[in-house]
PDB file of C-alpha atoms in Angstrom:
ATOM      1  CA  MET F  13     -57.921  91.786-120.499  1.00 93.00           C
ATOM      2  CA  LYS F  14     -54.717  91.355-118.381  1.00 98.00           C
ATOM      3  CA  PHE F  15     -54.154  92.482-114.581  1.00 98.00           C
ATOM      4  CA  SER F  16     -50.990  92.992-112.635  1.00 98.00           C
ATOM      5  CA  VAL F  17     -51.430  92.497-109.335  1.00 98.00           C
ATOM      6  CA  ILE F  18     -48.547  94.399-107.244  1.00 98.00           C
ATOM      7  CA  ILE F  19     -47.826  92.921-103.545  1.00 98.00           C
ATOM      8  CA  PRO F  20     -45.259  95.071-101.798  1.00 97.00           C
ATOM      9  CA  VAL F  21     -43.700  92.954 -99.142  1.00 97.00           C
ATOM     10  CA  TYR F  22     -41.912  93.468 -95.976  1.00 96.00           C
ATOM     11  CA  ASN F  23     -41.842  91.080 -92.912  1.00 96.00           C
ATOM     12  CA  THR F  24     -45.684  89.732 -92.938  1.00 96.00           C
ATOM     13  CA  GLU F  25     -44.540  86.142 -93.142  1.00 96.00           C
ATOM     14  CA  ALA F  26     -47.125  85.016 -91.329  1.00 95.00           C
ATOM     15  CA  PHE F  27     -49.868  86.479 -93.359  1.00 95.00           C
ATOM     16  CA  LEU F  28     -48.486  86.328 -97.025  1.00 97.00           C
ATOM     17  CA  GLU F  29     -49.208  82.997 -97.865  1.00 97.00           C
ATOM     18  CA  GLU F  30     -52.987  83.821 -97.213  1.00 96.00           C
ATOM     19  CA  CYS F  31     -52.536  86.893 -99.128  1.00 97.00           C
ATOM     20  CA  ILE F  32     -50.934  85.206-102.123  1.00 98.00           C
ATOM     21  CA  ALA F  33     -53.309  82.146-101.989  1.00 97.00           C
ATOM     22  CA  SER F  34     -56.615  84.693-102.658  1.00 96.00           C
ATOM     23  CA  VAL F  35     -55.147  85.776-105.735  1.00 98.00           C
ATOM     24  CA  LEU F  36     -54.051  82.605-106.737  1.00 98.00           C
ATOM     25  CA  ASP F  37     -58.005  81.475-106.293  1.00 97.00           C
ATOM     26  CA  GLN F  38     -59.202  84.253-108.224  1.00 98.00           C
ATOM     27  CA  THR F  39     -62.405  82.888-110.337  1.00 98.00           C
ATOM     28  CA  TYR F  40     -60.499  85.280-113.309  1.00 98.00           C
ATOM     29  CA  THR F  41     -57.269  83.761-114.164  1.00 97.00           C
ATOM     30  CA  GLY F  42     -56.010  86.638-116.715  1.00 98.00           C
ATOM     31  CA  PHE F  43     -53.286  88.062-114.504  1.00 98.00           C
ATOM     32  CA  GLU F  44     -50.190  88.054-113.440  1.00 98.00           C
ATOM     33  CA  LEU F  45     -48.797  88.554-109.764  1.00 98.00           C
ATOM     34  CA  ILE F  46     -45.560  90.913-108.688  1.00 98.00           C
ATOM     35  CA  LEU F  47     -44.255  90.250-105.075  1.00 98.00           C
ATOM     36  CA  VAL F  48     -41.929  92.917-104.479  1.00 98.00           C
ATOM     37  CA  ASP F  49     -39.753  91.964-101.601  1.00 98.00           C
ATOM     38  CA  ASP F  50     -38.901  95.541 -99.915  1.00 96.00           C
ATOM     39  CA  GLY F  51     -35.813  93.922 -97.994  1.00 96.00           C
ATOM     40  CA  SER F  52     -37.267  91.742 -95.719  1.00 96.00           C
ATOM     41  CA  THR F  53     -35.724  90.419 -92.415  1.00 97.00           C
ATOM     42  CA  ASP F  54     -37.978  87.455 -91.551  1.00 96.00           C
ATOM     43  CA  GLY F  55     -38.954  84.510 -94.255  1.00 96.00           C
ATOM     44  CA  SER F  56     -40.829  86.636 -96.574  1.00 97.00           C
ATOM     45  CA  GLY F  57     -38.679  86.756 -99.078  1.00 97.00           C
ATOM     46  CA  VAL F  58     -38.104  82.868 -99.374  1.00 97.00           C
ATOM     47  CA  ILE F  59     -42.054  82.661 -99.688  1.00 98.00           C
ATOM     48  CA  CYS F  60     -41.616  85.273-102.658  1.00 98.00           C
ATOM     49  CA  ASP F  61     -39.134  82.955-104.382  1.00 98.00           C
ATOM     50  CA  ARG F  62     -41.126  79.889-103.247  1.00 98.00           C
ATOM     51  CA  TYR F  63     -44.228  81.020-105.244  1.00 98.00           C
ATOM     52  CA  ALA F  64     -42.348  82.093-108.228  1.00 98.00           C
ATOM     53  CA  GLU F  65     -40.579  78.781-108.853  1.00 98.00           C
ATOM     54  CA  ARG F  66     -43.822  77.097-108.272  1.00 97.00           C
ATOM     55  CA  TYR F  67     -46.118  79.469-110.868  1.00 98.00           C
ATOM     56  CA  PRO F  68     -43.642  80.703-113.480  1.00 96.00           C
ATOM     57  CA  GLY F  69     -44.819  82.961-115.811  1.00 93.00           C
ATOM     58  CA  LYS F  70     -47.528  83.728-113.335  1.00 97.00           C
ATOM     59  CA  ILE F  71     -45.971  84.949-110.404  1.00 98.00           C
ATOM     60  CA  ILE F  72     -42.712  87.360-110.754  1.00 98.00           C
ATOM     61  CA  ALA F  73     -40.728  87.839-107.609  1.00 98.00           C
ATOM     62  CA  VAL F  74     -38.332  90.879-107.366  1.00 97.00           C
ATOM     63  CA  HIS F  75     -36.096  91.365-104.354  1.00 97.00           C
ATOM     64  CA  THR F  76     -34.754  94.943-103.258  1.00 95.00           C
ATOM     65  CA  LYS F  77     -33.009  96.620-100.444  1.00 94.00           C
ATOM     66  CA  ASN F  78     -35.912  97.940 -98.108  1.00 92.00           C
ATOM     67  CA  GLN F  79     -36.872 101.354 -99.406  1.00 90.00           C
ATOM     68  CA  GLY F  80     -40.120 101.717 -98.066  1.00 89.00           C
ATOM     69  CA  PRO F  81     -43.512 101.369 -99.789  1.00 89.00           C
ATOM     70  CA  PHE F  82     -43.541 104.055-102.323  1.00 90.00           C
ATOM     71  CA  PRO F  83     -40.164 102.674-104.086  1.00 92.00           C
ATOM     72  CA  ALA F  84     -41.436  99.195-103.823  1.00 94.00           C
ATOM     73  CA  ARG F  85     -44.807  99.918-105.492  1.00 94.00           C
ATOM     74  CA  ALA F  86     -42.640 101.869-108.003  1.00 93.00           C
ATOM     75  CA  LYS F  87     -40.779  98.839-108.980  1.00 95.00           C
ATOM     76  CA  GLY F  88     -44.035  96.983-109.130  1.00 96.00           C
ATOM     77  CA  ILE F  89     -45.674  99.193-111.717  1.00 95.00           C
ATOM     78  CA  GLU F  90     -42.216  99.348-113.750  1.00 94.00           C
ATOM     79  CA  GLU F  91     -42.111  95.491-113.816  1.00 95.00           C
ATOM     80  CA  ALA F  92     -46.008  95.363-114.365  1.00 97.00           C
ATOM     81  CA  ALA F  93     -47.061  94.067-118.242  1.00 97.00           C
ATOM     82  CA  GLY F  94     -51.021  93.907-117.580  1.00 97.00           C
ATOM     83  CA  ASP F  95     -53.805  96.125-119.298  1.00 97.00           C
ATOM     84  CA  ALA F  96     -54.794  97.142-115.713  1.00 98.00           C
ATOM     85  CA  LEU F  97     -53.137  97.533-112.202  1.00 98.00           C
ATOM     86  CA  VAL F  98     -54.626  96.226-108.837  1.00 98.00           C
ATOM     87  CA  PHE F  99     -52.604  96.708-105.662  1.00 97.00           C
ATOM     88  CA  LEU F 100     -52.568  94.618-102.548  1.00 96.00           C
ATOM     89  CA  ASP F 101     -51.469  95.090 -99.161  1.00 95.00           C
ATOM     90  CA  SER F 102     -49.295  91.923 -98.366  1.00 96.00           C
ATOM     91  CA  ASP F 103     -51.349  91.145 -95.015  1.00 93.00           C
ATOM     92  CA  ASP F 104     -54.344  91.607 -96.791  1.00 94.00           C
ATOM     93  CA  THR F 105     -56.587  89.802 -98.806  1.00 95.00           C
ATOM     94  CA  VAL F 106     -59.151  90.267-101.859  1.00 95.00           C
ATOM     95  CA  ARG F 107     -62.544  88.436-102.578  1.00 94.00           C
ATOM     96  CA  GLU F 108     -62.281  85.715-104.901  1.00 95.00           C
ATOM     97  CA  ASP F 109     -64.714  87.171-107.642  1.00 96.00           C
ATOM     98  CA  ALA F 110     -62.872  90.637-107.447  1.00 97.00           C
ATOM     99  CA  LEU F 111     -60.821  90.487-110.810  1.00 98.00           C
ATOM    100  CA  ALA F 112     -63.827  89.207-112.554  1.00 98.00           C
ATOM    101  CA  LEU F 113     -65.952  92.132-111.153  1.00 97.00           C
ATOM    102  CA  LEU F 114     -63.359  94.615-112.246  1.00 98.00           C
ATOM    103  CA  THR F 115     -62.831  92.940-115.841  1.00 98.00           C
ATOM    104  CA  GLN F 116     -66.822  93.541-116.360  1.00 96.00           C
ATOM    105  CA  CYS F 117     -66.547  97.401-115.114  1.00 96.00           C
ATOM    106  CA  PHE F 118     -63.558  97.972-117.334  1.00 97.00           C
ATOM    107  CA  GLU F 119     -65.139  96.106-120.146  1.00 96.00           C
ATOM    108  CA  GLU F 120     -68.570  97.374-119.701  1.00 95.00           C
ATOM    109  CA  ALA F 121     -67.937 101.238-118.897  1.00 95.00           C
ATOM    110  CA  SER F 122     -64.809 101.402-121.108  1.00 97.00           C
ATOM    111  CA  CYS F 123     -63.398 103.369-117.963  1.00 97.00           C
ATOM    112  CA  ASP F 124     -59.749 103.964-117.125  1.00 98.00           C
ATOM    113  CA  ALA F 125     -60.472 103.388-113.125  1.00 98.00           C
ATOM    114  CA  VAL F 126     -62.698 101.736-110.676  1.00 97.00           C
ATOM    115  CA  LEU F 127     -62.890 102.428-107.216  1.00 96.00           C
ATOM    116  CA  PHE F 128     -64.381  99.771-104.879  1.00 94.00           C
ATOM    117  CA  ASN F 129     -65.231  99.522-100.770  1.00 91.00           C
ATOM    118  CA  SER F 130     -63.236  97.088 -98.233  1.00 89.00           C
ATOM    119  CA  GLY F 131     -64.661  94.782 -95.655  1.00 79.00           C
ATOM    120  CA  MET F 132     -63.276  94.543 -92.228  1.00 67.00           C
ATOM    121  CA  CYS F 133     -63.975  90.723 -92.429  1.00 62.00           C
ATOM    122  CA  THR F 134     -63.178  87.939 -94.434  1.00 62.00           C
ATOM    123  CA  ALA F 135     -66.870  87.688 -95.231  1.00 61.00           C
ATOM    124  CA  TYR F 136     -66.270  91.148 -97.232  1.00 60.00           C
ATOM    125  CA  LEU F 137     -69.375  92.071 -96.031  1.00 60.00           C
ATOM    126  CA  SER F 138     -69.523  93.923 -92.727  1.00 54.00           C
ATOM    127  CA  LYS F 139     -67.953  97.104 -91.544  1.00 58.00           C
ATOM    128  CA  LEU F 140     -67.302  98.344 -95.275  1.00 66.00           C
ATOM    129  CA  ILE F 141     -64.341 101.274 -95.741  1.00 74.00           C
ATOM    130  CA  ARG F 142     -67.146 102.715 -98.330  1.00 79.00           C
ATOM    131  CA  TYR F 143     -66.794 105.598-100.953  1.00 88.00           C
ATOM    132  CA  PRO F 144     -68.908 108.424 -99.995  1.00 88.00           C
ATOM    133  CA  PHE F 145     -71.294 107.984-103.212  1.00 87.00           C
ATOM    134  CA  ARG F 146     -74.441 106.951-103.790  1.00 78.00           C
ATOM    135  CA  GLY F 147     -73.970 103.702-106.178  1.00 71.00           C
ATOM    136  CA  THR F 148     -75.551 100.389-106.657  1.00 71.00           C
ATOM    137  CA  LYS F 149     -73.802  97.068-107.517  1.00 78.00           C
ATOM    138  CA  THR F 150     -73.341  98.168-111.308  1.00 84.00           C
ATOM    139  CA  CYS F 151     -70.257 100.445-111.831  1.00 89.00           C
ATOM    140  CA  GLU F 152     -71.521 104.000-111.978  1.00 92.00           C
ATOM    141  CA  THR F 153     -69.504 107.464-113.308  1.00 94.00           C
ATOM    142  CA  VAL F 154     -68.360 109.180-110.964  1.00 94.00           C
ATOM    143  CA  GLU F 155     -68.064 112.983-111.595  1.00 95.00           C
ATOM    144  CA  LYS F 156     -64.196 113.951-111.356  1.00 95.00           C
ATOM    145  CA  LYS F 157     -64.867 117.374-110.030  1.00 95.00           C
ATOM    146  CA  GLU F 158     -67.079 115.936-106.717  1.00 95.00           C
ATOM    147  CA  LEU F 159     -63.959 113.178-106.551  1.00 96.00           C
ATOM    148  CA  TYR F 160     -61.418 115.928-106.198  1.00 97.00           C
ATOM    149  CA  ARG F 161     -63.625 117.353-104.084  1.00 96.00           C
ATOM    150  CA  LYS F 162     -64.137 114.231-101.538  1.00 95.00           C
ATOM    151  CA  THR F 163     -60.192 113.563-101.755  1.00 96.00           C
ATOM    152  CA  VAL F 164     -59.043 116.760-100.424  1.00 96.00           C
ATOM    153  CA  SER F 165     -61.586 116.657 -97.376  1.00 94.00           C
ATOM    154  CA  ALA F 166     -60.429 113.410 -96.802  1.00 91.00           C
ATOM    155  CA  GLN F 167     -63.961 111.523 -97.420  1.00 91.00           C
ATOM    156  CA  VAL F 168     -62.246 108.940-100.206  1.00 91.00           C
ATOM    157  CA  PRO F 169     -60.053 106.464 -98.844  1.00 88.00           C
ATOM    158  CA  ASN F 170     -56.518 107.176 -99.691  1.00 89.00           C
ATOM    159  CA  SER F 171     -55.617 103.549 -99.802  1.00 91.00           C
ATOM    160  CA  LEU F 172     -54.488 102.821-103.583  1.00 94.00           C
ATOM    161  CA  CYS F 173     -55.532  99.108-102.654  1.00 95.00           C
ATOM    162  CA  LEU F 174     -59.125  99.963-103.103  1.00 95.00           C
ATOM    163  CA  LYS F 175     -58.506 101.388-106.449  1.00 97.00           C
ATOM    164  CA  ALA F 176     -57.840  99.491-110.247  1.00 98.00           C
ATOM    165  CA  VAL F 177     -56.425 101.494-112.862  1.00 98.00           C
ATOM    166  CA  ARG F 178     -55.355 101.148-116.576  1.00 98.00           C
ATOM    167  CA  ARG F 179     -51.454 101.008-116.818  1.00 96.00           C
ATOM    168  CA  GLU F 180     -50.797 103.890-118.842  1.00 95.00           C
ATOM    169  CA  CYS F 181     -53.143 105.797-116.218  1.00 96.00           C
ATOM    170  CA  MET F 182     -50.484 104.787-113.418  1.00 93.00           C
ATOM    171  CA  ALA F 183     -47.701 106.754-115.430  1.00 84.00           C
ATOM    172  CA  LEU F 184     -45.188 108.213-112.524  1.00 84.00           C
ATOM    173  CA  PRO F 185     -42.833 111.237-112.888  1.00 80.00           C
ATOM    174  CA  GLU F 186     -39.691 110.703-113.758  1.00 82.00           C
ATOM    175  CA  ASP F 187     -38.508 112.697-110.450  1.00 85.00           C
ATOM    176  CA  TRP F 188     -41.037 109.963-108.331  1.00 86.00           C
ATOM    177  CA  GLU F 189     -37.707 109.321-106.088  1.00 86.00           C
ATOM    178  CA  ARG F 190     -38.189 112.620-104.453  1.00 88.00           C
ATOM    179  CA  PHE F 191     -41.043 110.563-102.582  1.00 89.00           C
ATOM    180  CA  SER F 192     -38.961 107.678-101.445  1.00 87.00           C
ATOM    181  CA  ASP F 193     -38.403 108.711 -97.694  1.00 87.00           C
ATOM    182  CA  VAL F 194     -42.386 108.882 -97.646  1.00 89.00           C
ATOM    183  CA  ARG F 195     -43.269 106.290 -95.215  1.00 83.00           C
ATOM    184  CA  HIS F 196     -46.879 107.383 -94.412  1.00 85.00           C
ATOM    185  CA  GLY F 197     -49.537 108.784 -96.842  1.00 88.00           C
ATOM    186  CA  GLU F 198     -47.872 107.497 -99.881  1.00 90.00           C
ATOM    187  CA  ASP F 199     -51.103 105.882-101.117  1.00 92.00           C
ATOM    188  CA  LEU F 200     -52.419 109.550-101.488  1.00 94.00           C
ATOM    189  CA  ILE F 201     -49.566 110.337-103.823  1.00 94.00           C
ATOM    190  CA  LEU F 202     -50.127 107.330-105.989  1.00 94.00           C
ATOM    191  CA  SER F 203     -53.804 108.225-106.051  1.00 95.00           C
ATOM    192  CA  LEU F 204     -53.737 111.635-107.233  1.00 95.00           C
ATOM    193  CA  TYR F 205     -51.495 110.845-110.079  1.00 94.00           C
ATOM    194  CA  LEU F 206     -54.390 107.762-110.989  1.00 95.00           C
ATOM    195  CA  MET F 207     -57.062 110.523-110.294  1.00 96.00           C
ATOM    196  CA  THR F 208     -55.939 113.025-112.266  1.00 96.00           C
ATOM    197  CA  ASN F 209     -54.439 110.887-115.494  1.00 96.00           C
ATOM    198  CA  ALA F 210     -57.395 108.699-115.615  1.00 97.00           C
ATOM    199  CA  LYS F 211     -60.066 109.999-117.794  1.00 97.00           C
ATOM    200  CA  LYS F 212     -63.381 108.009-116.887  1.00 97.00           C
ATOM    201  CA  ILE F 213     -63.576 106.587-113.212  1.00 97.00           C
ATOM    202  CA  VAL F 214     -66.592 104.441-112.000  1.00 96.00           C
ATOM    203  CA  TYR F 215     -67.357 103.497-108.767  1.00 95.00           C
ATOM    204  CA  LEU F 216     -68.471  99.723-107.808  1.00 94.00           C
ATOM    205  CA  ASP F 217     -70.204  99.391-104.471  1.00 91.00           C
ATOM    206  CA  GLU F 218     -68.871  96.305-103.777  1.00 90.00           C
ATOM    207  CA  GLY F 219     -66.464  95.104-101.143  1.00 90.00           C
ATOM    208  CA  LEU F 220     -63.966  93.155-102.561  1.00 94.00           C
ATOM    209  CA  TYR F 221     -60.991  93.905-100.079  1.00 94.00           C
ATOM    210  CA  TYR F 222     -60.467  92.537 -96.866  1.00 92.00           C
ATOM    211  CA  TYR F 223     -58.110  95.106 -94.973  1.00 86.00           C
ATOM    212  CA  ARG F 224     -56.512  93.537 -91.808  1.00 82.00           C
ATOM    213  CA  GLU F 225     -55.723  95.999 -89.266  1.00 72.00           C
ATOM    214  CA  ARG F 226     -52.795  95.475 -87.042  1.00 62.00           C
ATOM    215  CA  PRO F 227     -51.945  97.794 -84.281  1.00 54.00           C
ATOM    216  CA  GLY F 228     -48.243  97.501 -85.028  1.00 51.00           C
ATOM    217  CA  SER F 229     -48.185  98.694 -88.760  1.00 51.00           C
ATOM    218  CA  LEU F 230     -47.043 101.891 -90.116  1.00 49.00           C
ATOM    219  CA  VAL F 231     -50.496 103.069 -90.418  1.00 53.00           C
ATOM    220  CA  HIS F 232     -50.882 103.185 -86.509  1.00 54.00           C
ATOM    221  CA  GLY F 233     -47.333 104.295 -85.005  1.00 66.00           C
ATOM    222  CA  PHE F 234     -45.559 106.799 -84.405  1.00 80.00           C
ATOM    223  CA  SER F 235     -42.435 107.400 -86.238  1.00 79.00           C
ATOM    224  CA  PRO F 236     -40.277 110.774 -86.096  1.00 78.00           C
ATOM    225  CA  LYS F 237     -40.455 110.546 -90.113  1.00 84.00           C
ATOM    226  CA  ARG F 238     -44.391 111.210 -90.231  1.00 86.00           C
ATOM    227  CA  ALA F 239     -43.959 114.717 -89.719  1.00 88.00           C
ATOM    228  CA  ASP F 240     -41.864 114.991 -92.635  1.00 90.00           C
ATOM    229  CA  SER F 241     -44.030 112.736 -94.652  1.00 91.00           C
ATOM    230  CA  LEU F 242     -46.755 114.799 -93.822  1.00 91.00           C
ATOM    231  CA  LYS F 243     -45.082 118.102 -95.378  1.00 92.00           C
ATOM    232  CA  LYS F 244     -44.257 116.068 -98.809  1.00 93.00           C
ATOM    233  CA  VAL F 245     -48.009 114.678 -99.195  1.00 94.00           C
ATOM    234  CA  HIS F 246     -49.626 117.793 -98.689  1.00 95.00           C
ATOM    235  CA  GLY F 247     -47.217 119.638-100.452  1.00 95.00           C
ATOM    236  CA  GLU F 248     -47.991 117.450-103.456  1.00 95.00           C
ATOM    237  CA  MET F 249     -51.780 117.597-102.920  1.00 96.00           C
ATOM    238  CA  ALA F 250     -51.152 121.182-102.992  1.00 97.00           C
ATOM    239  CA  ARG F 251     -49.575 121.535-106.481  1.00 96.00           C
ATOM    240  CA  PHE F 252     -52.235 119.267-107.809  1.00 97.00           C
ATOM    241  CA  LEU F 253     -55.086 121.900-106.573  1.00 98.00           C
ATOM    242  CA  GLU F 254     -52.998 124.381-109.416  1.00 97.00           C
ATOM    243  CA  ILE F 255     -53.128 121.472-112.013  1.00 96.00           C
ATOM    244  CA  TRP F 256     -56.757 121.188-111.447  1.00 97.00           C
ATOM    245  CA  ASP F 257     -57.536 124.872-111.213  1.00 97.00           C
ATOM    246  CA  MET F 258     -59.545 124.423-107.992  1.00 97.00           C
ATOM    247  CA  PRO F 259     -58.579 126.994-105.642  1.00 97.00           C
ATOM    248  CA  GLU F 260     -61.685 127.060-103.754  1.00 97.00           C
ATOM    249  CA  LEU F 261     -60.524 123.719-102.053  1.00 97.00           C
ATOM    250  CA  LYS F 262     -57.591 125.535-100.181  1.00 97.00           C
ATOM    251  CA  PRO F 263     -59.370 126.350 -97.349  1.00 97.00           C
ATOM    252  CA  VAL F 264     -60.404 122.644 -97.152  1.00 97.00           C
ATOM    253  CA  HIS F 265     -56.841 121.260 -97.599  1.00 97.00           C
ATOM    254  CA  ASN F 266     -56.101 123.563 -95.088  1.00 96.00           C
ATOM    255  CA  ALA F 267     -58.312 122.307 -92.683  1.00 96.00           C
ATOM    256  CA  ARG F 268     -57.018 118.852 -93.359  1.00 95.00           C
ATOM    257  CA  LYS F 269     -53.577 119.666 -92.984  1.00 94.00           C
ATOM    258  CA  VAL F 270     -54.385 120.972 -89.623  1.00 93.00           C
ATOM    259  CA  ARG F 271     -55.941 117.540 -88.696  1.00 93.00           C
ATOM    260  CA  GLY F 272     -53.339 115.713 -89.850  1.00 90.00           C
ATOM    261  CA  TRP F 273     -50.602 117.895 -87.644  1.00 90.00           C
ATOM    262  CA  VAL F 274     -52.926 117.297 -84.765  1.00 91.00           C
ATOM    263  CA  GLN F 275     -53.041 113.615 -85.305  1.00 90.00           C
ATOM    264  CA  ASN F 276     -49.480 113.513 -85.442  1.00 88.00           C
ATOM    265  CA  LEU F 277     -49.394 114.818 -81.997  1.00 90.00           C
ATOM    266  CA  GLU F 278     -51.787 112.384 -80.716  1.00 92.00           C
ATOM    267  CA  MET F 279     -49.864 109.453 -81.918  1.00 91.00           C
ATOM    268  CA  LEU F 280     -46.910 110.878 -80.262  1.00 92.00           C
ATOM    269  CA  LEU F 281     -48.978 110.881 -76.994  1.00 92.00           C
ATOM    270  CA  ASP F 282     -50.118 107.106 -77.526  1.00 91.00           C
ATOM    271  CA  SER F 283     -46.767 106.075 -78.072  1.00 89.00           C
ATOM    272  CA  ARG F 284     -45.114 108.063 -75.236  1.00 89.00           C
ATOM    273  CA  ALA F 285     -44.458 104.817 -73.424  1.00 89.00           C
ATOM    274  CA  GLY F 286     -41.756 104.067 -76.062  1.00 88.00           C
ATOM    275  CA  PHE F 287     -39.506 106.554 -75.950  1.00 91.00           C
ATOM    276  CA  THR F 288     -37.269 107.878 -72.518  1.00 93.00           C
ATOM    277  CA  LYS F 289     -38.558 110.968 -71.200  1.00 93.00           C
ATOM    278  CA  ALA F 290     -35.983 113.140 -72.945  1.00 95.00           C
ATOM    279  CA  GLU F 291     -36.572 111.872 -76.226  1.00 93.00           C
ATOM    280  CA  PHE F 292     -40.332 111.907 -75.794  1.00 93.00           C
ATOM    281  CA  ARG F 293     -39.869 115.802 -74.730  1.00 93.00           C
ATOM    282  CA  GLU F 294     -37.835 116.449 -77.819  1.00 94.00           C
ATOM    283  CA  LEU F 295     -39.974 115.030 -80.236  1.00 92.00           C
ATOM    284  CA  ARG F 296     -42.698 116.953 -78.525  1.00 90.00           C
ATOM    285  CA  GLN F 297     -40.564 120.228 -79.191  1.00 92.00           C
ATOM    286  CA  GLN F 298     -40.152 119.492 -82.520  1.00 90.00           C
ATOM    287  CA  LEU F 299     -43.699 119.155 -83.759  1.00 88.00           C
ATOM    288  CA  ALA F 300     -44.712 122.420 -81.274  1.00 88.00           C
ATOM    289  CA  GLU F 301     -41.783 124.810 -82.865  1.00 92.00           C
ATOM    290  CA  ASP F 302     -41.826 123.417 -86.497  1.00 90.00           C
ATOM    291  CA  PRO F 303     -42.798 126.693 -88.516  1.00 89.00           C
ATOM    292  CA  TYR F 304     -45.110 123.882 -91.089  1.00 87.00           C
TER     293      TYR F 304
END
């Protein structure tokens, strides 16, 4: 089978070549690499073009104006010609046998999607970000109702980078542009579509992905737009509870919404040094008085 490895790129010049190399070094060579430069202002776009010229037909470089991770991934999905999609952040790397193991899962289990773990070091072994399933090193079928429950309760990692999926199961709705401004939690929205469309999902208890934790990344910093993103993400999750016909998960979802809002406030408090006193008071007041 052929994979489309999709990498949204934005100002990660220092890590991008290492990221690309981890894909090119795969023991399984049936893949295309799609680099979506999301309006980078450093040398990332130049790096994308250089690799596309060096590997014609293997690496595709796409340039867009800066819109954020959701539109960048959507553009990559639109360009993809592979049988299955794999997502990679441009400051992370994948294990050299990742695509080989994923191929084995897809073919032997005849599945639509594969879930796998992440290591917090380049050895892919220690401090694993793991799915809360009992598994072995072989692919095991995940019961979808259980997956839905664990997703809503936040036991399942949001990251799209820890999921591989057949291309037809990652079909986005025609109105996906309504999520264009979601800069926090866009992985979860895309994961909801993936898990719903995939009929058979399996879990591989292996650390195939190296996640580089950077304090200055979008995930760890407060943004005034985070609250708006939170509302859209949880609005979409509420909609999927109806699609799944699982109203019993509404209290679990409500608890997650509360945790998300509290975390938003905590991030603001941690970031207060980056705002003037007047700005901080205004942002704090906005969170306190928001009807949500």
